[in-house]
Structure formats: structure tokens, C-alpha cells
């Protein structure tokens, strides 16, 4: 079923056997999954998709799973794309779209990486895995591990969204909080996997999560009828989503499903944690550790991403850019999208709307361009971002006139 | 586009013009939408579905909207059905499935009724609507009203899930809490719509919500490849879902898409609020108001449903039954489904698993029967149902051996 040929280091190019368990390359670079795209081109056609289930597994020829029996699925993928006919024109964009990754099991795009990553972990016989997380990834991996029967150890900052603790706890993961950032959680996990021989499922330290995230790019192309949008904005923490989308579009180009045109990819970060933006402003190819990182958009509170060089490459190669927005702008944008479009997005997703407004003001985005905001999760997971004061009535009270 | 012929009273059979705004029949009965099913049979074929979007609008020939421009959509519908290969056999059921309505905008099945109800309200020119709710329906209607530009007034018990306040507030609805039950909220709304001339969107007081809920039945039939399951269990508060599923299956039978066989429909309630179960036990055709209603499964805390007689009819006609389970059993079932299947369901959905266990023990369900649990929403909306105690580490601490 799979057309995988090997794993390839994204830094030094070294090849690894995809049927063995690998983490990083010996040079420290993340490994990417490579396919025999000539074979895929021969055996996989757009029309094949027509009768298939609306989940990310519809693209199985471009996914690494060999045996369908190892598929660990909760029906994830084919999230909706909605047009924003009010919020778009309000910032001078006639064709503004939102892909809503809130409409997926566990409520965030993290389920994609978890579905494919856990399926492949099951296929390779992994019994226990561990990972640091800003909350949502850990919740997703805990969920899919429960379904797969794999033991899961999660370490997250104590400030991570509280509901993600519930998800880890109820699905039976071993959960630890850390008085620190995701980078501190990462070090704790690093020591533990050394000590106990667990599989390290940290961002980009295993090759399959990115294959799950990649399906966002495949879906975008299919949902836009194989004409990619002009611009895609993406909230960038670890950056696996933007790397995955770029990889997906390259693969689709190789098999001839889309033309040469690539969307300009935009990494959006918070002003309180903007290492990629800083690197891009300085035309660097890697980022530096961001001191005292803080933002309400917790998923993008990542001071230094292992895949920063891949994110920057995707931006440079597509003539994209990187933009930072303030937490105040983020919360304002969240309210605008909810009230004008009925889209209750997470703060990470809301940051994209502020960024789009800025880029339009600067003329970097044109009025007629097709612009896609990739909302990574549901606002339901962030109750603290909404201020609510509600009048309490007694049963005999009346509603005052509006 | 629409094949609607008229509205028909579910009690006295009186007809109403579907192009006018109507609430209840003059006899007090809820109005149902009727279609020219002969025309639908001629013009709509299973193959038509193949290329269509995975949303509830794929069944537009069986929906009441006339003009696609009035469609208010966030991409709702075609929620996944997952097989429970661990939790099923654990209670003696080899073919246990869960349809997960958590994977939908706003995280509950209420978005279906809201999408179709608000679309039709927009088509009929309604400017302000009001409704009582146990939380999730209000959140969904507020969300879709925001997208439609319709003013929305919501009244909910102060004990309703807190996140639903956020959803109403951020989407710009006028929200009121009541120190009482949904029945008290209903009376407040009743007085307000009289006084201010608003449209009353209470359960079954307008005809279109049920058409949205109906799409669950259409999807189940399609997802099971037009062979309906033997049994469907449904958490029953207002009961619109079970009424809608039954209506959908009758319509599919009329157009020849499914055979004569109907699934046995099972209404599941909480022991603390079980008016339908009590009525069914006494072979009544209507229920009585349940005093001092209480359950943690808040969505089914409905002491007397307007459509109770329709729910009971659906149960009797399909040789179904009605079962009550305790809150303790519900919370235990929630944990089992999460840990064994990775399905983090709401308490309402979890009640179904307890009910299935009971019915299997009684022999009412057979080992080989295909049984579908209709989980109405995501566990993410009920953080208080999960008890979490998590160790806090300092950055230099190590994870103890598991």
C-alpha cells in the first residue's frame, strides 16, 4: 500500500531504512519520509479520491502506512474551508478563506500528526512513547495512543491550556507538568527517553508526524480544485504545519496534480515569541532562542524550533514572509472572526487575521488575491480568552428590551 | 432547489404554507416539513452524492432551503463513525460503532439544527430570534446567527456548561442566565417573544431545526452503505435528534434508498431526569413533567419535552426501548471510552455505552448485532467531568520510572 522508499536527513541528506525505528539523523537533522513519486504518479489519480472517505486517509498513496490494519483513526481530516465574506472585505480582501482545524477529533490540527505518527509507531512495534508539548499535541497523541494501546508519557508547561490536561488524564497517559516552557519539558523528556529507552515523539524527532500534517496541504489543493491559493498564512510554533504543507505541495507538483505555482507561505508569530520573524527580518537561515517567551497564543510559544531552517526555507522558496502580531491584536481578531463569521477560533488562528490585515495595509497582499488562513484549533479549548459577564434572571424576571 | 410542499402539524395534521413564518400549529402541535418525495425519487440518486462536499448540505434535495445564497454554513456534517473494537467486545458486542458529533463546528450535534434553522430563518427574512437552551443549542444558534447577521437572544440555566457562555458572548448574542431549569428559561423566552415580536427558536417551536438534525439519519444510512444498523442509541433530552433520525429513515424508505428494515431506536436518559423512560415503561404516549430534574449530562436535563409523543412514537414503531442510567455509570463510561478507544465524548454520549451494556446483559441486544451509539458532542465542552491531579516538576527534575 505504501510507496515509501526511505528516510532522508533534511540537513545532510543521509538515507535511512524506513522499516527501522529512527529518531534524528546522526548529524542531528530531522528525517523526512521519501516516496517513489514516479510510482505514485502511475498508480494514483485524482478520480480515485471521489468515492473515498472524507478523512486524511483518502491520500493513503502519499502516506507512510504499509498495512491498513495498523491505521489508528478517529475520522480525522477533510476539515472545512469557509469563505469570509464579511471579515475579508473588512480588511480589504475579497477572497479570504479560513480552513478550520477545530473541526477534527481533539479540536486541533495536532490530531493529524498524531493519527499518522501513532499509526506508524504501532506498525513499527513501539510500546511506549514520550513527548514534550504546549498542550494540544500531547492531548492528541495521548488520545491516539489510547486507541492504539501504546503507553504515552506527556510533559507540558503548567500554563498550557487546562483542558489538555483532561484529555491526557482521561485517555490514560502519564502526565507531568513543568514549572517552565516547552523547551524545559523537552529536556525532561530527553533525559527520560535516554534512561528508559522510550520512543521520543518530540516535534521532528520522529519522521511521521510531519506526514500527518502534510495532509493539510493535500486537502487545501483538493478543496481549491487543484488551483492552490495565492497565499497561506500559518501560525508558527514548531513549524511542522508549514513544513508539511510545503512538502505536500512539492509532492503534488511532482506527480503532476498541481502546476508550478506555489502559494506564498507566511509564518505568523506573536510579538512575545517571534524567533522565526526575527530570523526572516535578518535574512537568516536559522533562528536564535527567544528569551522570556510569552503569548496568550500558547501553541506558538516556542522559543526555538528544531525545524526552524525548514520553515525559513519554505518561506524563502515561495517568496513568503514572516509577521509578528501582539496579543492584544490577537484577542481582538478572535472576537471579530466570531462575531462577523461565526468562527470561534483559537488565539493562534486569530493571529492570522491580524497578520493579514497588516500585510494588506502594507500592500503585500492584493485585494483580489486568494488568501487562506489556516486556523489550527477550536476556540473551545481556550475559555480564558473570552471575557463574559452575564445578567442572572430569576424565573419570574423578564428580558429587558434590546 | 427545494422539494418542500408544505408544513404539516404532527398532532392534528393541519397544513401550513411553508413560505410563511410559522411556529406551532394552532392546536399546539409541532409542525413538520413535508416534501414531494416522488419528485425527490425522480431527481435525486445515490450516485449524485459521490462528488459532493462532506457536509450535511450534500442532501440538499431533502432539505428545506430554496436558495443556496441563504445557506449559512461552517462546513458542518459528515461526522465520522468509528468502530469500537475494544470497548464493544468488553460489553459483549462485536459490532459496536460510535458516530462522533464532537467533530463539527461548535463541538456538538446542535450545529446541524442551527445550520438549517438559521439558513431558513435568513431565507424567510427573520431579523431577531430567541431561544431557551441547556447551553449547546444556544451556542450553536448564536454562532450561526452571527454568520447570518441575525440578532440572537439566548436564555440558559446558570448551571449550563460554562464554555457555552463564551460561545454566545463572543459571537455577539444577547445572553441571559436563569436561576432555574431549561423549562424556566423557556417561559422567559415565551414572554419575551410575545412582547417584542421575536421569532421563537425553541425546540420544535419552529419546523426547521429538525430538518438539520435529520441529516444524522441520512449520514448513518450512507455511511453504512444504505444498510441501516440494527440498533441506534440516542441520548434523549428534547428528543429532536431521535425524531429527526426517524423522519430521515422514513423519507429514505419512501425514495427507495433503504429497504423496509428500520433500526430499533433507543432513547437513553439519566436516572435523575427520565420522563421518556417512565412513559415508555408505562406504555404511555406522552410523558409527565419530571420533578427536581438533575444530571451531569446537562443536555438531557429536560423535564418535559414538547415532542415527547413523537419520540415515543419512534420508539414504539421501531420496536425500540427507553433506558435510564445513573450519573455514576455515565462518568465511568466516559472514562472507559476515552481510555479504550481514544473517544473523549460528552456525558450525554457516554450514557449510551452504559445503556448498551445494560441492554446486552438483559439480552435485548445480541452479540452480533450492529449497534450505533450517537455521541452528541465533544468531551472538551465538559471539563468538570474529568478529575485531574498532576505532578509538577521543576526543570531539573526527572520523570520517575513508570
CSV table of N, CA, C and O in Angstrom, one decimal, chain B residues 307-374:
chain,number,residue,atom,x,y,z
B,307,UNK,N,-41.9,17.5,22.2
B,307,UNK,CA,-42.0,16.4,21.2
B,307,UNK,C,-42.0,15.0,21.8
B,307,UNK,O,-41.7,14.1,21.1
B,308,UNK,N,-42.3,14.9,23.1
B,308,UNK,CA,-42.2,13.6,23.7
B,308,UNK,C,-43.1,12.5,23.0
B,308,UNK,O,-42.6,11.4,22.8
B,309,UNK,N,-44.2,12.9,22.5
B,309,UNK,CA,-45.1,11.9,21.9
B,309,UNK,C,-44.5,11.4,20.5
B,309,UNK,O,-44.7,10.3,20.1
B,310,UNK,N,-43.7,12.3,19.9
B,310,UNK,CA,-43.0,11.9,18.7
B,310,UNK,C,-41.9,10.9,19.0
B,310,UNK,O,-41.6,10.0,18.2
B,311,UNK,N,-41.1,11.2,20.1
B,311,UNK,CA,-40.1,10.3,20.5
B,311,UNK,C,-40.6,9.0,20.8
B,311,UNK,O,-40.1,7.9,20.3
B,312,UNK,N,-41.7,8.9,21.6
B,312,UNK,CA,-42.3,7.7,22.0
B,312,UNK,C,-42.8,6.9,20.8
B,312,UNK,O,-42.7,5.7,20.6
B,313,UNK,N,-43.4,7.6,19.8
B,313,UNK,CA,-43.9,7.0,18.6
B,313,UNK,C,-42.7,6.3,17.8
B,313,UNK,O,-42.9,5.2,17.4
B,314,UNK,N,-41.6,7.0,17.7
B,314,UNK,CA,-40.5,6.5,17.0
B,314,UNK,C,-40.0,5.2,17.7
B,314,UNK,O,-39.6,4.2,17.1
B,315,UNK,N,-40.0,5.2,19.0
B,315,UNK,CA,-39.6,4.0,19.8
B,315,UNK,C,-40.5,2.9,19.6
B,315,UNK,O,-40.1,1.7,19.2
B,316,UNK,N,-41.8,3.1,19.7
B,316,UNK,CA,-42.8,2.0,19.6
B,316,UNK,C,-42.8,1.5,18.2
B,316,UNK,O,-42.8,0.3,18.0
B,317,UNK,N,-42.8,2.4,17.2
B,317,UNK,CA,-42.9,1.9,15.8
B,317,UNK,C,-41.7,1.1,15.3
B,317,UNK,O,-41.8,0.4,14.3
B,318,UNK,N,-40.5,1.3,16.0
B,318,UNK,CA,-39.3,0.6,15.6
B,318,UNK,C,-39.0,-0.5,16.5
B,318,UNK,O,-37.9,-1.1,16.4
B,319,UNK,N,-39.9,-0.9,17.4
B,319,UNK,CA,-39.6,-1.9,18.4
B,319,UNK,C,-38.4,-1.6,19.3
B,319,UNK,O,-37.6,-2.4,19.6
B,320,UNK,N,-38.2,-0.3,19.5
B,320,UNK,CA,-37.1,0.2,20.3
B,320,UNK,C,-37.4,0.1,21.8
B,320,UNK,O,-38.3,-0.6,22.2
B,321,UNK,N,-36.7,0.9,22.6
B,321,UNK,CA,-37.0,0.9,24.0
B,321,UNK,C,-36.4,2.2,24.6
B,321,UNK,O,-35.8,3.0,23.9
B,322,UNK,N,-36.6,2.4,25.9
B,322,UNK,CA,-36.0,3.5,26.6
B,322,UNK,C,-35.3,3.1,27.9
B,322,UNK,O,-35.9,2.2,28.6
B,323,UNK,N,-34.2,3.6,28.2
B,323,UNK,CA,-33.3,3.1,29.3
B,323,UNK,C,-32.8,4.3,30.1
B,323,UNK,O,-32.4,5.3,29.5
B,324,UNK,N,-32.8,4.2,31.4
B,324,UNK,CA,-32.1,5.2,32.2
B,324,UNK,C,-30.9,4.7,32.8
B,324,UNK,O,-30.8,3.5,33.2
B,325,UNK,N,-29.8,5.5,33.0
B,325,UNK,CA,-28.6,5.2,33.6
B,325,UNK,C,-28.2,6.2,34.6
B,325,UNK,O,-28.6,7.4,34.5
B,326,UNK,N,-27.4,5.8,35.6
B,326,UNK,CA,-27.1,6.8,36.7
B,326,UNK,C,-25.9,7.7,36.3
B,326,UNK,O,-25.1,7.3,35.4
B,327,UNK,N,-25.7,8.8,36.9
B,327,UNK,CA,-24.6,9.7,36.6
B,327,UNK,C,-23.3,9.0,36.9
B,327,UNK,O,-22.3,9.2,36.2
B,328,UNK,N,-23.3,8.2,37.9
B,328,UNK,CA,-22.0,7.4,38.2
B,328,UNK,C,-21.6,6.5,37.1
B,328,UNK,O,-20.5,6.5,36.7
B,329,UNK,N,-22.6,5.8,36.5
B,329,UNK,CA,-22.4,5.0,35.4
B,329,UNK,C,-21.9,5.8,34.2
B,329,UNK,O,-21.0,5.4,33.4
B,330,UNK,N,-22.5,7.0,34.0
B,330,UNK,CA,-22.1,7.8,32.9
B,330,UNK,C,-20.7,8.2,32.9
B,330,UNK,O,-19.9,8.1,32.0
B,331,UNK,N,-20.2,8.7,34.1
B,331,UNK,CA,-18.8,9.1,34.2
B,331,UNK,C,-17.9,8.0,34.1
B,331,UNK,O,-16.8,8.2,33.5
B,332,UNK,N,-18.2,6.8,34.5
B,332,UNK,CA,-17.4,5.7,34.4
B,332,UNK,C,-17.3,5.3,32.9
B,332,UNK,O,-16.2,5.0,32.4
B,333,UNK,N,-18.4,5.3,32.2
B,333,UNK,CA,-18.4,5.0,30.8
B,333,UNK,C,-17.6,6.0,30.0
B,333,UNK,O,-16.9,5.7,29.0
B,334,UNK,N,-17.6,7.3,30.4
B,334,UNK,CA,-16.9,8.3,29.7
B,334,UNK,C,-15.4,8.0,29.8
B,334,UNK,O,-14.6,8.1,28.8
B,335,UNK,N,-14.9,7.5,30.9
B,335,UNK,CA,-13.5,7.2,31.1
B,335,UNK,C,-13.2,6.0,30.3
B,335,UNK,O,-12.1,5.9,29.7
B,336,UNK,N,-14.0,5.0,30.3
B,336,UNK,CA,-13.8,3.7,29.5
B,336,UNK,C,-13.6,4.0,28.0
B,336,UNK,O,-12.7,3.6,27.4
B,337,UNK,N,-14.5,4.8,27.5
B,337,UNK,CA,-14.5,5.1,26.1
B,337,UNK,C,-13.2,5.9,25.7
B,337,UNK,O,-12.6,5.7,24.6
B,338,UNK,N,-12.8,6.8,26.6
B,338,UNK,CA,-11.6,7.6,26.3
B,338,UNK,C,-10.3,6.7,26.4
B,338,UNK,O,-9.5,6.7,25.5
B,339,UNK,N,-10.2,5.9,27.4
B,339,UNK,CA,-9.0,5.1,27.6
B,339,UNK,C,-8.9,3.9,26.7
B,339,UNK,O,-7.8,3.5,26.3
B,340,UNK,N,-10.1,3.3,26.3
B,340,UNK,CA,-10.0,2.1,25.5
B,340,UNK,C,-10.1,2.5,24.0
B,340,UNK,O,-9.6,1.7,23.1
B,341,UNK,N,-10.7,3.6,23.6
B,341,UNK,CA,-10.9,3.9,22.2
B,341,UNK,C,-10.4,5.3,21.8
B,341,UNK,O,-10.5,5.6,20.6
B,342,UNK,N,-9.9,6.1,22.7
B,342,UNK,CA,-9.5,7.4,22.4
B,342,UNK,C,-10.7,8.3,22.0
B,342,UNK,O,-10.5,9.4,21.4
B,343,UNK,N,-11.8,7.9,22.5
B,343,UNK,CA,-13.0,8.8,22.2
B,343,UNK,C,-13.4,9.6,23.4
B,343,UNK,O,-13.9,9.0,24.4
B,344,UNK,N,-13.1,10.9,23.4
B,344,UNK,CA,-13.4,11.7,24.6
B,344,UNK,C,-14.8,12.3,24.3
B,344,UNK,O,-14.9,13.4,23.7
B,345,UNK,N,-15.8,11.6,24.8
B,345,UNK,CA,-17.2,12.0,24.5
B,345,UNK,C,-17.8,12.8,25.6
B,345,UNK,O,-17.3,12.8,26.7
B,346,UNK,N,-18.9,13.5,25.3
B,346,UNK,CA,-19.6,14.2,26.4
B,346,UNK,C,-20.4,13.2,27.2
B,346,UNK,O,-20.6,12.1,26.9
B,347,UNK,N,-20.8,13.7,28.4
B,347,UNK,CA,-21.5,12.7,29.3
B,347,UNK,C,-22.8,12.2,28.6
B,347,UNK,O,-23.1,11.0,28.8
B,348,UNK,N,-23.5,13.0,27.9
B,348,UNK,CA,-24.7,12.5,27.2
B,348,UNK,C,-24.3,11.3,26.3
B,348,UNK,O,-25.1,10.3,26.3
B,349,UNK,N,-23.2,11.5,25.6
B,349,UNK,CA,-22.8,10.4,24.7
B,349,UNK,C,-22.4,9.2,25.5
B,349,UNK,O,-22.6,8.0,25.1
B,350,UNK,N,-21.7,9.4,26.6
B,350,UNK,CA,-21.2,8.3,27.4
B,350,UNK,C,-22.3,7.5,28.0
B,350,UNK,O,-22.2,6.3,28.2
B,351,UNK,N,-23.5,8.1,28.2
B,351,UNK,CA,-24.6,7.4,28.8
B,351,UNK,C,-25.0,6.2,27.9
B,351,UNK,O,-25.5,5.2,28.4
B,352,UNK,N,-24.8,6.3,26.6
B,352,UNK,CA,-25.2,5.3,25.7
B,352,UNK,C,-24.4,4.0,25.9
B,352,UNK,O,-25.0,2.9,25.7
B,353,UNK,N,-23.2,4.2,26.3
B,353,UNK,CA,-22.3,3.0,26.5
B,353,UNK,C,-22.8,2.2,27.7
B,353,UNK,O,-22.9,1.0,27.6
B,354,UNK,N,-23.2,2.9,28.7
B,354,UNK,CA,-23.8,2.2,29.9
B,354,UNK,C,-25.1,1.5,29.5
B,354,UNK,O,-25.4,0.4,30.0
B,355,UNK,N,-25.9,2.3,28.8
B,355,UNK,CA,-27.2,1.7,28.4
B,355,UNK,C,-27.0,0.5,27.5
B,355,UNK,O,-27.7,-0.5,27.7
B,356,UNK,N,-26.0,0.5,26.6
B,356,UNK,CA,-25.7,-0.7,25.7
B,356,UNK,C,-25.3,-1.9,26.6
B,356,UNK,O,-25.8,-3.0,26.3
B,357,UNK,N,-24.5,-1.6,27.6
B,357,UNK,CA,-24.1,-2.7,28.5
B,357,UNK,C,-25.3,-3.3,29.2
B,357,UNK,O,-25.5,-4.6,29.2
B,358,UNK,N,-26.2,-2.5,29.7
B,358,UNK,CA,-27.4,-3.0,30.3
B,358,UNK,C,-28.2,-3.8,29.4
B,358,UNK,O,-28.7,-4.9,29.7
B,359,UNK,N,-28.4,-3.3,28.2
B,359,UNK,CA,-29.3,-4.0,27.2
B,359,UNK,C,-28.7,-5.3,26.7
B,359,UNK,O,-29.4,-6.2,26.4
B,360,UNK,N,-27.4,-5.3,26.7
B,360,UNK,CA,-26.7,-6.6,26.3
B,360,UNK,C,-26.9,-7.6,27.5
B,360,UNK,O,-27.2,-8.8,27.2
B,361,UNK,N,-26.7,-7.1,28.7
B,361,UNK,CA,-26.9,-8.0,29.9
B,361,UNK,C,-28.3,-8.6,29.9
B,361,UNK,O,-28.5,-9.8,30.2
B,362,UNK,N,-29.3,-7.8,29.5
B,362,UNK,CA,-30.6,-8.2,29.5
B,362,UNK,C,-31.0,-9.1,28.3
B,362,UNK,O,-32.1,-9.6,28.2
B,363,UNK,N,-30.0,-9.2,27.4
B,363,UNK,CA,-30.3,-10.0,26.2
B,363,UNK,C,-31.1,-9.2,25.1
B,363,UNK,O,-31.4,-9.8,24.1
B,364,UNK,N,-31.4,-8.0,25.4
B,364,UNK,CA,-32.2,-7.2,24.4
B,364,UNK,C,-31.3,-6.9,23.2
B,364,UNK,O,-31.8,-6.8,22.1
B,365,UNK,N,-30.0,-6.7,23.4
B,365,UNK,CA,-29.0,-6.6,22.3
B,365,UNK,C,-28.3,-8.0,22.2
B,365,UNK,O,-28.0,-8.6,23.2
B,366,UNK,N,-28.2,-8.4,20.9
B,366,UNK,CA,-27.5,-9.6,20.6
B,366,UNK,C,-26.0,-9.4,20.3
B,366,UNK,O,-25.7,-8.3,19.7
B,367,UNK,N,-25.2,-10.3,20.6
B,367,UNK,CA,-23.7,-10.2,20.4
B,367,UNK,C,-23.3,-9.7,19.0
B,367,UNK,O,-22.4,-8.9,18.8
B,368,UNK,N,-24.0,-10.2,17.9
B,368,UNK,CA,-23.6,-9.9,16.6
B,368,UNK,C,-24.3,-8.7,16.0
B,368,UNK,O,-24.0,-8.4,14.8
B,369,UNK,N,-25.2,-8.1,16.7
B,369,UNK,CA,-26.0,-7.0,16.1
B,369,UNK,C,-25.1,-5.8,15.9
B,369,UNK,O,-24.1,-5.6,16.7
B,370,UNK,N,-25.4,-5.1,14.9
B,370,UNK,CA,-24.7,-3.8,14.6
B,370,UNK,C,-25.4,-2.7,15.4
B,370,UNK,O,-26.6,-2.4,15.2
B,371,UNK,N,-24.6,-2.1,16.4
B,371,UNK,CA,-25.2,-1.2,17.3
B,371,UNK,C,-24.4,0.1,17.2
B,371,UNK,O,-23.2,0.2,17.2
B,372,UNK,N,-25.2,1.2,17.0
B,372,UNK,CA,-24.6,2.5,16.8
B,372,UNK,C,-24.9,3.4,18.0
B,372,UNK,O,-26.1,3.6,18.3
B,373,UNK,N,-23.9,4.0,18.6
B,373,UNK,CA,-24.0,5.0,19.7
B,373,UNK,C,-23.9,6.4,19.0
B,373,UNK,O,-22.9,6.6,18.4
B,374,UNK,N,-24.9,7.2,19.2
B,374,UNK,CA,-24.8,8.5,18.6
B,374,UNK,C,-24.3,9.5,19.7
B,374,UNK,O,-25.1,10.1,20.4
